[in-house]
PDB file of C-alpha atoms in Angstrom:
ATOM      1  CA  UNK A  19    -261.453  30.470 -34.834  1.00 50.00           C
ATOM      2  CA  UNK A  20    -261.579  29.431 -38.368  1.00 54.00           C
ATOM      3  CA  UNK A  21    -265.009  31.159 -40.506  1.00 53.00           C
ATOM      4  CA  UNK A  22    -266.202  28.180 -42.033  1.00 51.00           C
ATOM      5  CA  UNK A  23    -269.463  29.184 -44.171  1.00 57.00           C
ATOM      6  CA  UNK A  24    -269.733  29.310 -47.872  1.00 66.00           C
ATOM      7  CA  UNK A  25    -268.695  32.500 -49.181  1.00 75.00           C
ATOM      8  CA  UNK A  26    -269.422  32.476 -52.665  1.00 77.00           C
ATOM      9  CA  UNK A  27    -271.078  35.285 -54.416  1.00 87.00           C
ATOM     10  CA  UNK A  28    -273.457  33.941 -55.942  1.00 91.00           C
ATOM     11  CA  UNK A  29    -275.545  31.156 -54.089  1.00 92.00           C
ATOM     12  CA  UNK A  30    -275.518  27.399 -55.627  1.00 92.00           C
ATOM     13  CA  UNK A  31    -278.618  25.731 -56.456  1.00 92.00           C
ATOM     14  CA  UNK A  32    -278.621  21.864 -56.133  1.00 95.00           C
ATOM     15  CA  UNK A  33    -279.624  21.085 -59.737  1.00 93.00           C
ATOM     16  CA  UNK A  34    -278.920  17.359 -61.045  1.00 94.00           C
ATOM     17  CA  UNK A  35    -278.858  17.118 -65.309  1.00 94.00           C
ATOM     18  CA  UNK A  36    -277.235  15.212 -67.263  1.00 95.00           C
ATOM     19  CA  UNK A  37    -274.176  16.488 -69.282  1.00 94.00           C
ATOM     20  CA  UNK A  38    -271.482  15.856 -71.403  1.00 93.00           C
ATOM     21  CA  UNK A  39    -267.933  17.220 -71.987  1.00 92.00           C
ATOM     22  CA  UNK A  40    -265.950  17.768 -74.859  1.00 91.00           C
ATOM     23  CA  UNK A  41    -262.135  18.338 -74.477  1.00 89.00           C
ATOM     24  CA  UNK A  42    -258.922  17.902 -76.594  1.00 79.00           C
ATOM     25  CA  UNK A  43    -256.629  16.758 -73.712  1.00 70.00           C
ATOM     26  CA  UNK A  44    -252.812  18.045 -74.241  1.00 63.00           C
ATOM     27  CA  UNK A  45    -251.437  15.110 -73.698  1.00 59.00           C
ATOM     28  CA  UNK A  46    -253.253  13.486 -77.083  1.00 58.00           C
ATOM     29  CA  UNK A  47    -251.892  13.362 -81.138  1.00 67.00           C
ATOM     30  CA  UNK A  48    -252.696  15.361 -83.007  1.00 70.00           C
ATOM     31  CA  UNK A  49    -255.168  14.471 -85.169  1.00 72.00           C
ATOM     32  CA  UNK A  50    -257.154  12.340 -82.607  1.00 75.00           C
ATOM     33  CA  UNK A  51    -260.557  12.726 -81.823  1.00 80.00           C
ATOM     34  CA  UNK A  52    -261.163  15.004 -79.012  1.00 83.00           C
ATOM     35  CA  UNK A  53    -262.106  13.361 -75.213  1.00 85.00           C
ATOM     36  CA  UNK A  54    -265.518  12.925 -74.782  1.00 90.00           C
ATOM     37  CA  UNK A  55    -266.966  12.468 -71.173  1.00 91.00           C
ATOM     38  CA  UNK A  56    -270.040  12.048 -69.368  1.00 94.00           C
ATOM     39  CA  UNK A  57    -271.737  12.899 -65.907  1.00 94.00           C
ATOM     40  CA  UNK A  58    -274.477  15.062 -64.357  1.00 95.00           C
ATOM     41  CA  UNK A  59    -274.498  18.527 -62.446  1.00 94.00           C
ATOM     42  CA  UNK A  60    -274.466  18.791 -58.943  1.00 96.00           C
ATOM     43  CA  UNK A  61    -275.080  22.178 -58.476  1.00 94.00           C
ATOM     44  CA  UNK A  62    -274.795  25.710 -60.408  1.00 92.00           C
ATOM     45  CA  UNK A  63    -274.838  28.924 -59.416  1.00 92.00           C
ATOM     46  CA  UNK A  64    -274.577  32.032 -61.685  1.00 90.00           C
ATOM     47  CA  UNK A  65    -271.190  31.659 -62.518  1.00 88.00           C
ATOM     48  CA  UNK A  66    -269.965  28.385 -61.607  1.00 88.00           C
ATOM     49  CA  UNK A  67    -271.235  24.536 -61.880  1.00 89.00           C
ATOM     50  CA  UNK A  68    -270.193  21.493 -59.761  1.00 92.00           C
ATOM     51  CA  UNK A  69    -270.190  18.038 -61.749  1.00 92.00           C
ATOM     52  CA  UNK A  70    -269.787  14.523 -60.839  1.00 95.00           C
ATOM     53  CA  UNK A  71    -267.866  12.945 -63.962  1.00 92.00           C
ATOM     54  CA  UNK A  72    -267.308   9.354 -65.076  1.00 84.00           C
ATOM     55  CA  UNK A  73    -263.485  10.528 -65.696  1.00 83.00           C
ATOM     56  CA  UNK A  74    -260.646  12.435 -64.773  1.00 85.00           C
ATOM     57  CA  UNK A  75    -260.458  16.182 -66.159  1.00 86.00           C
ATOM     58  CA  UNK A  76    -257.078  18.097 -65.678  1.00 85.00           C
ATOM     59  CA  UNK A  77    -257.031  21.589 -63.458  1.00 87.00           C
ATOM     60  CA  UNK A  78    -257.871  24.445 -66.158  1.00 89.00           C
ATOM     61  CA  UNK A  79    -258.891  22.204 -68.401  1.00 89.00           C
ATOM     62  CA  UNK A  80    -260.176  23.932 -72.095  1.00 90.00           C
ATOM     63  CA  UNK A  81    -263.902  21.979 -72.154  1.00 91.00           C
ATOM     64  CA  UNK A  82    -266.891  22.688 -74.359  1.00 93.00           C
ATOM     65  CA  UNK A  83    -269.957  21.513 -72.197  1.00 93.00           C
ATOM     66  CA  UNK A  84    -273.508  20.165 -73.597  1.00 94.00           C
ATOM     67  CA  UNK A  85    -275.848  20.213 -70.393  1.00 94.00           C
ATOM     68  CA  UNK A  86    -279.524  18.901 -70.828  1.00 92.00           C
ATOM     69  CA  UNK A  87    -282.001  20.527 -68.460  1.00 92.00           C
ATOM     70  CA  UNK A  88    -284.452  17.586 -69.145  1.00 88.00           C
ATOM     71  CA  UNK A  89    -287.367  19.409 -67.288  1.00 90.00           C
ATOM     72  CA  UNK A  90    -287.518  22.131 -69.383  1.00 89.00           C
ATOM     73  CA  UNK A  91    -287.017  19.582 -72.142  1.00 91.00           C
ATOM     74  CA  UNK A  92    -283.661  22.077 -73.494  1.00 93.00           C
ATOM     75  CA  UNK A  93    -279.853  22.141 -74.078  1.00 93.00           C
ATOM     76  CA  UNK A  94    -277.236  24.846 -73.485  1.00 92.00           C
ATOM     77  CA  UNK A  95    -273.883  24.727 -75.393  1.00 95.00           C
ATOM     78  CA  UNK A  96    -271.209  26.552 -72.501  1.00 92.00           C
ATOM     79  CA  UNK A  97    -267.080  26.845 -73.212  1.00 92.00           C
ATOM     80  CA  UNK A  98    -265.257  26.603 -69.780  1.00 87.00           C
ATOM     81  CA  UNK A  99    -262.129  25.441 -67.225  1.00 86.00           C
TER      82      UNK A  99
END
């Protein structure tokens, strides 16, 4: 029998915000303006943050994110994958 519950190690909050990415996709020229792309969390935990995105974003992905906890009327700057 397969253990099916969540076994993160630190518990995820369900927290919707909106947020932006910024990422310079390999694939680009140089010289070209970095990706920009928008969404909103899903959840976040201590050390990890689900998003729903309007656009594709590559596995281990180098991202700078801008996420706007509107509540608290504030902004955190994060780097990521």
């Amino acid at each position: 029998m397969t253990d099916n519950r969540d076994k993160r190690r630190y518990p995820r909050l369900p927290r919707e915000e909106p947020l932006s990415i910024r990422m310079e996709l390999p694939s680009e020229e140089p010289g070209k303006k970095p990706v920009q792309v928008y969404g909103s969390s899903v959840d976040m935990s201590a050390k990890g943050l689900q998003v729903r995105l309007d656009h594709e974003i590559p596995a281990g992905q180098d991202m700078e994110i801008w996420i706007v906890f509107v509540d608290e009327n504030d902004a955190f700057n994060l780097y990521g994958k």
